[in-house]
């Protein structure tokens, strides 16, 4: 399952994702991962969540990012949730490429039984309808 939290900068998307990720740690029996661009969530995410900074690994663009996430799922079969903060900063602001990326993640989600929670800093009206056909809006 793919869940997206959409809104302009400062609308509380990251806070909502943090609450969902921290809640998943309490209720799930697998591992929870949170991916961000830079290490700003260190103090907000419980220490039981694996926090990953894409800058540390030189990840940019949706193709590289998808490969990185696939590697996380392949290397650890009990990842139940992956939170992604500010996906447009990691990939890019091309909304059609974002929709393709989310479609690939939807397939990966089914194959790996992993739920994705993703924040998107954009006005909902800017995004193509295909994104909301793939992902559940929070």
Coordinates of C-alpha atoms in Angstrom, one line a residue:
X1 CA 0.0 0.0 0.0
X2 CA 1.2 3.5 -0.9
X3 CA -0.1 6.4 1.2
X4 CA 0.7 10.0 0.3
X5 CA 0.6 13.1 2.5
X6 CA 0.3 16.1 0.1
X7 CA 0.5 19.7 0.9
X8 CA 2.5 22.9 0.6
X9 CA 5.6 23.5 2.7
X10 CA 4.8 24.0 6.4
X11 CA 1.4 22.3 6.3
X12 CA 2.4 19.5 8.8
X13 CA 3.1 16.7 6.4
X14 CA 6.3 15.6 8.1
X15 CA 4.8 15.7 11.5
X16 CA 1.9 13.5 10.3
X17 CA 4.4 11.0 8.7
X18 CA 6.5 10.9 11.9
X19 CA 3.4 10.1 14.0
X20 CA 2.4 7.3 11.6
X21 CA 6.0 5.9 11.5
X22 CA 6.3 6.0 15.3
X23 CA 2.9 4.3 15.7
X24 CA 3.9 1.6 13.2
X25 CA 6.9 0.7 15.4
X26 CA 4.6 0.1 18.4
X27 CA 2.1 -2.0 16.5
X28 CA 4.1 -4.0 13.9
X29 CA 6.5 -6.9 14.5
X30 CA 8.9 -6.1 11.7
X31 CA 11.3 -3.3 11.0
X32 CA 10.4 0.2 10.1
X33 CA 12.5 2.5 8.0
X34 CA 12.4 6.3 7.4
X35 CA 14.2 7.8 4.5
X36 CA 15.0 11.5 4.2
X37 CA 17.2 13.9 2.3
X38 CA 19.6 15.1 5.1
X39 CA 19.4 14.1 8.7
X40 CA 16.8 16.4 10.2
X41 CA 14.4 13.9 11.7
X42 CA 16.9 12.3 14.1
X43 CA 15.3 13.8 17.3
X44 CA 11.7 13.2 16.1
X45 CA 11.8 9.5 15.1
X46 CA 12.1 6.9 17.8
X47 CA 15.4 5.1 18.0
X48 CA 13.7 1.9 17.0
X49 CA 13.2 3.2 13.4
X50 CA 16.1 2.8 10.9
X51 CA 16.7 6.4 9.7
X52 CA 18.4 6.7 6.3
X53 CA 19.8 9.9 4.8
X54 CA 19.9 9.7 1.0
X55 CA 22.6 12.4 0.9
X56 CA 24.9 10.0 2.7
X57 CA 24.6 7.5 -0.1
X58 CA 24.5 9.9 -3.0
X59 CA 21.0 9.1 -4.1
X60 CA 19.3 11.4 -6.5
X61 CA 16.6 10.8 -9.2
X62 CA 13.8 8.4 -9.1
X63 CA 15.5 5.5 -10.9
X64 CA 18.4 5.5 -8.4
X65 CA 16.0 6.0 -5.5
X66 CA 13.8 3.0 -6.6
X67 CA 16.9 0.8 -6.8
X68 CA 18.0 1.9 -3.3
X69 CA 14.5 1.1 -1.8
X70 CA 14.4 -2.2 -3.6
X71 CA 17.8 -3.0 -2.0
X72 CA 16.4 -2.2 1.4
X73 CA 13.5 -4.6 0.8
X74 CA 15.7 -7.3 -0.7
X75 CA 18.2 -7.2 2.1
X76 CA 15.7 -7.3 4.9
X77 CA 12.5 -9.3 4.4
X78 CA 10.8 -8.1 7.5
X79 CA 10.5 -4.4 6.7
X80 CA 6.8 -3.6 7.3
X81 CA 6.8 0.2 6.7
X82 CA 9.0 2.7 4.8
X83 CA 8.4 6.4 5.3
X84 CA 9.8 8.8 2.7
X85 CA 10.0 12.5 3.6
X86 CA 10.2 15.1 0.9
X87 CA 10.2 12.7 -2.1
X88 CA 10.4 15.6 -4.6
X89 CA 13.7 16.7 -3.1
X90 CA 15.2 13.2 -3.5
X91 CA 13.7 12.5 -7.0
X92 CA 12.8 15.7 -8.8
X93 CA 9.7 17.9 -9.4
X94 CA 8.7 16.1 -12.6
X95 CA 5.3 14.9 -11.6
X96 CA 5.0 12.3 -14.4
X97 CA 8.3 10.7 -13.3
X98 CA 6.9 10.8 -9.7
X99 CA 3.8 8.9 -10.9
X100 CA 6.0 6.3 -12.6
X101 CA 8.1 5.9 -9.4
X102 CA 4.9 5.5 -7.3
X103 CA 3.6 2.8 -9.7
X104 CA 6.9 0.9 -9.3
X105 CA 6.7 1.3 -5.5
X106 CA 3.1 -0.1 -5.6
X107 CA 4.3 -3.3 -7.3
X108 CA 7.2 -3.5 -4.8
X109 CA 4.8 -3.0 -1.9
X110 CA 2.7 -5.9 -3.1
X111 CA 5.8 -8.2 -3.6
X112 CA 7.5 -7.3 -0.3
X113 CA 4.4 -6.7 1.8
X114 CA 5.7 -3.3 2.8
X115 CA 3.6 -0.2 3.4
X116 CA 5.0 3.2 2.1
X117 CA 4.1 6.5 3.6
X118 CA 5.3 9.4 1.5
X119 CA 5.2 13.2 1.9
X120 CA 4.9 15.3 -1.3
X121 CA 5.4 19.1 -1.0
X122 CA 3.0 20.3 -3.7
X123 CA -0.5 21.6 -4.1
X124 CA -2.8 18.7 -4.7
X125 CA -4.1 20.4 -7.9
X126 CA -0.6 20.4 -9.4
X127 CA -0.3 16.6 -9.3
X128 CA -1.6 14.3 -12.0
X129 CA -4.7 12.2 -11.2
X130 CA -2.7 9.0 -11.8
X131 CA -0.9 9.6 -8.5
X132 CA -4.1 9.3 -6.6
X133 CA -5.1 6.2 -8.5
X134 CA -1.9 4.6 -7.3
X135 CA -1.7 6.0 -3.8
X136 CA -4.2 6.6 -1.0
X137 CA -4.3 10.2 0.1
X138 CA -4.0 10.9 3.8

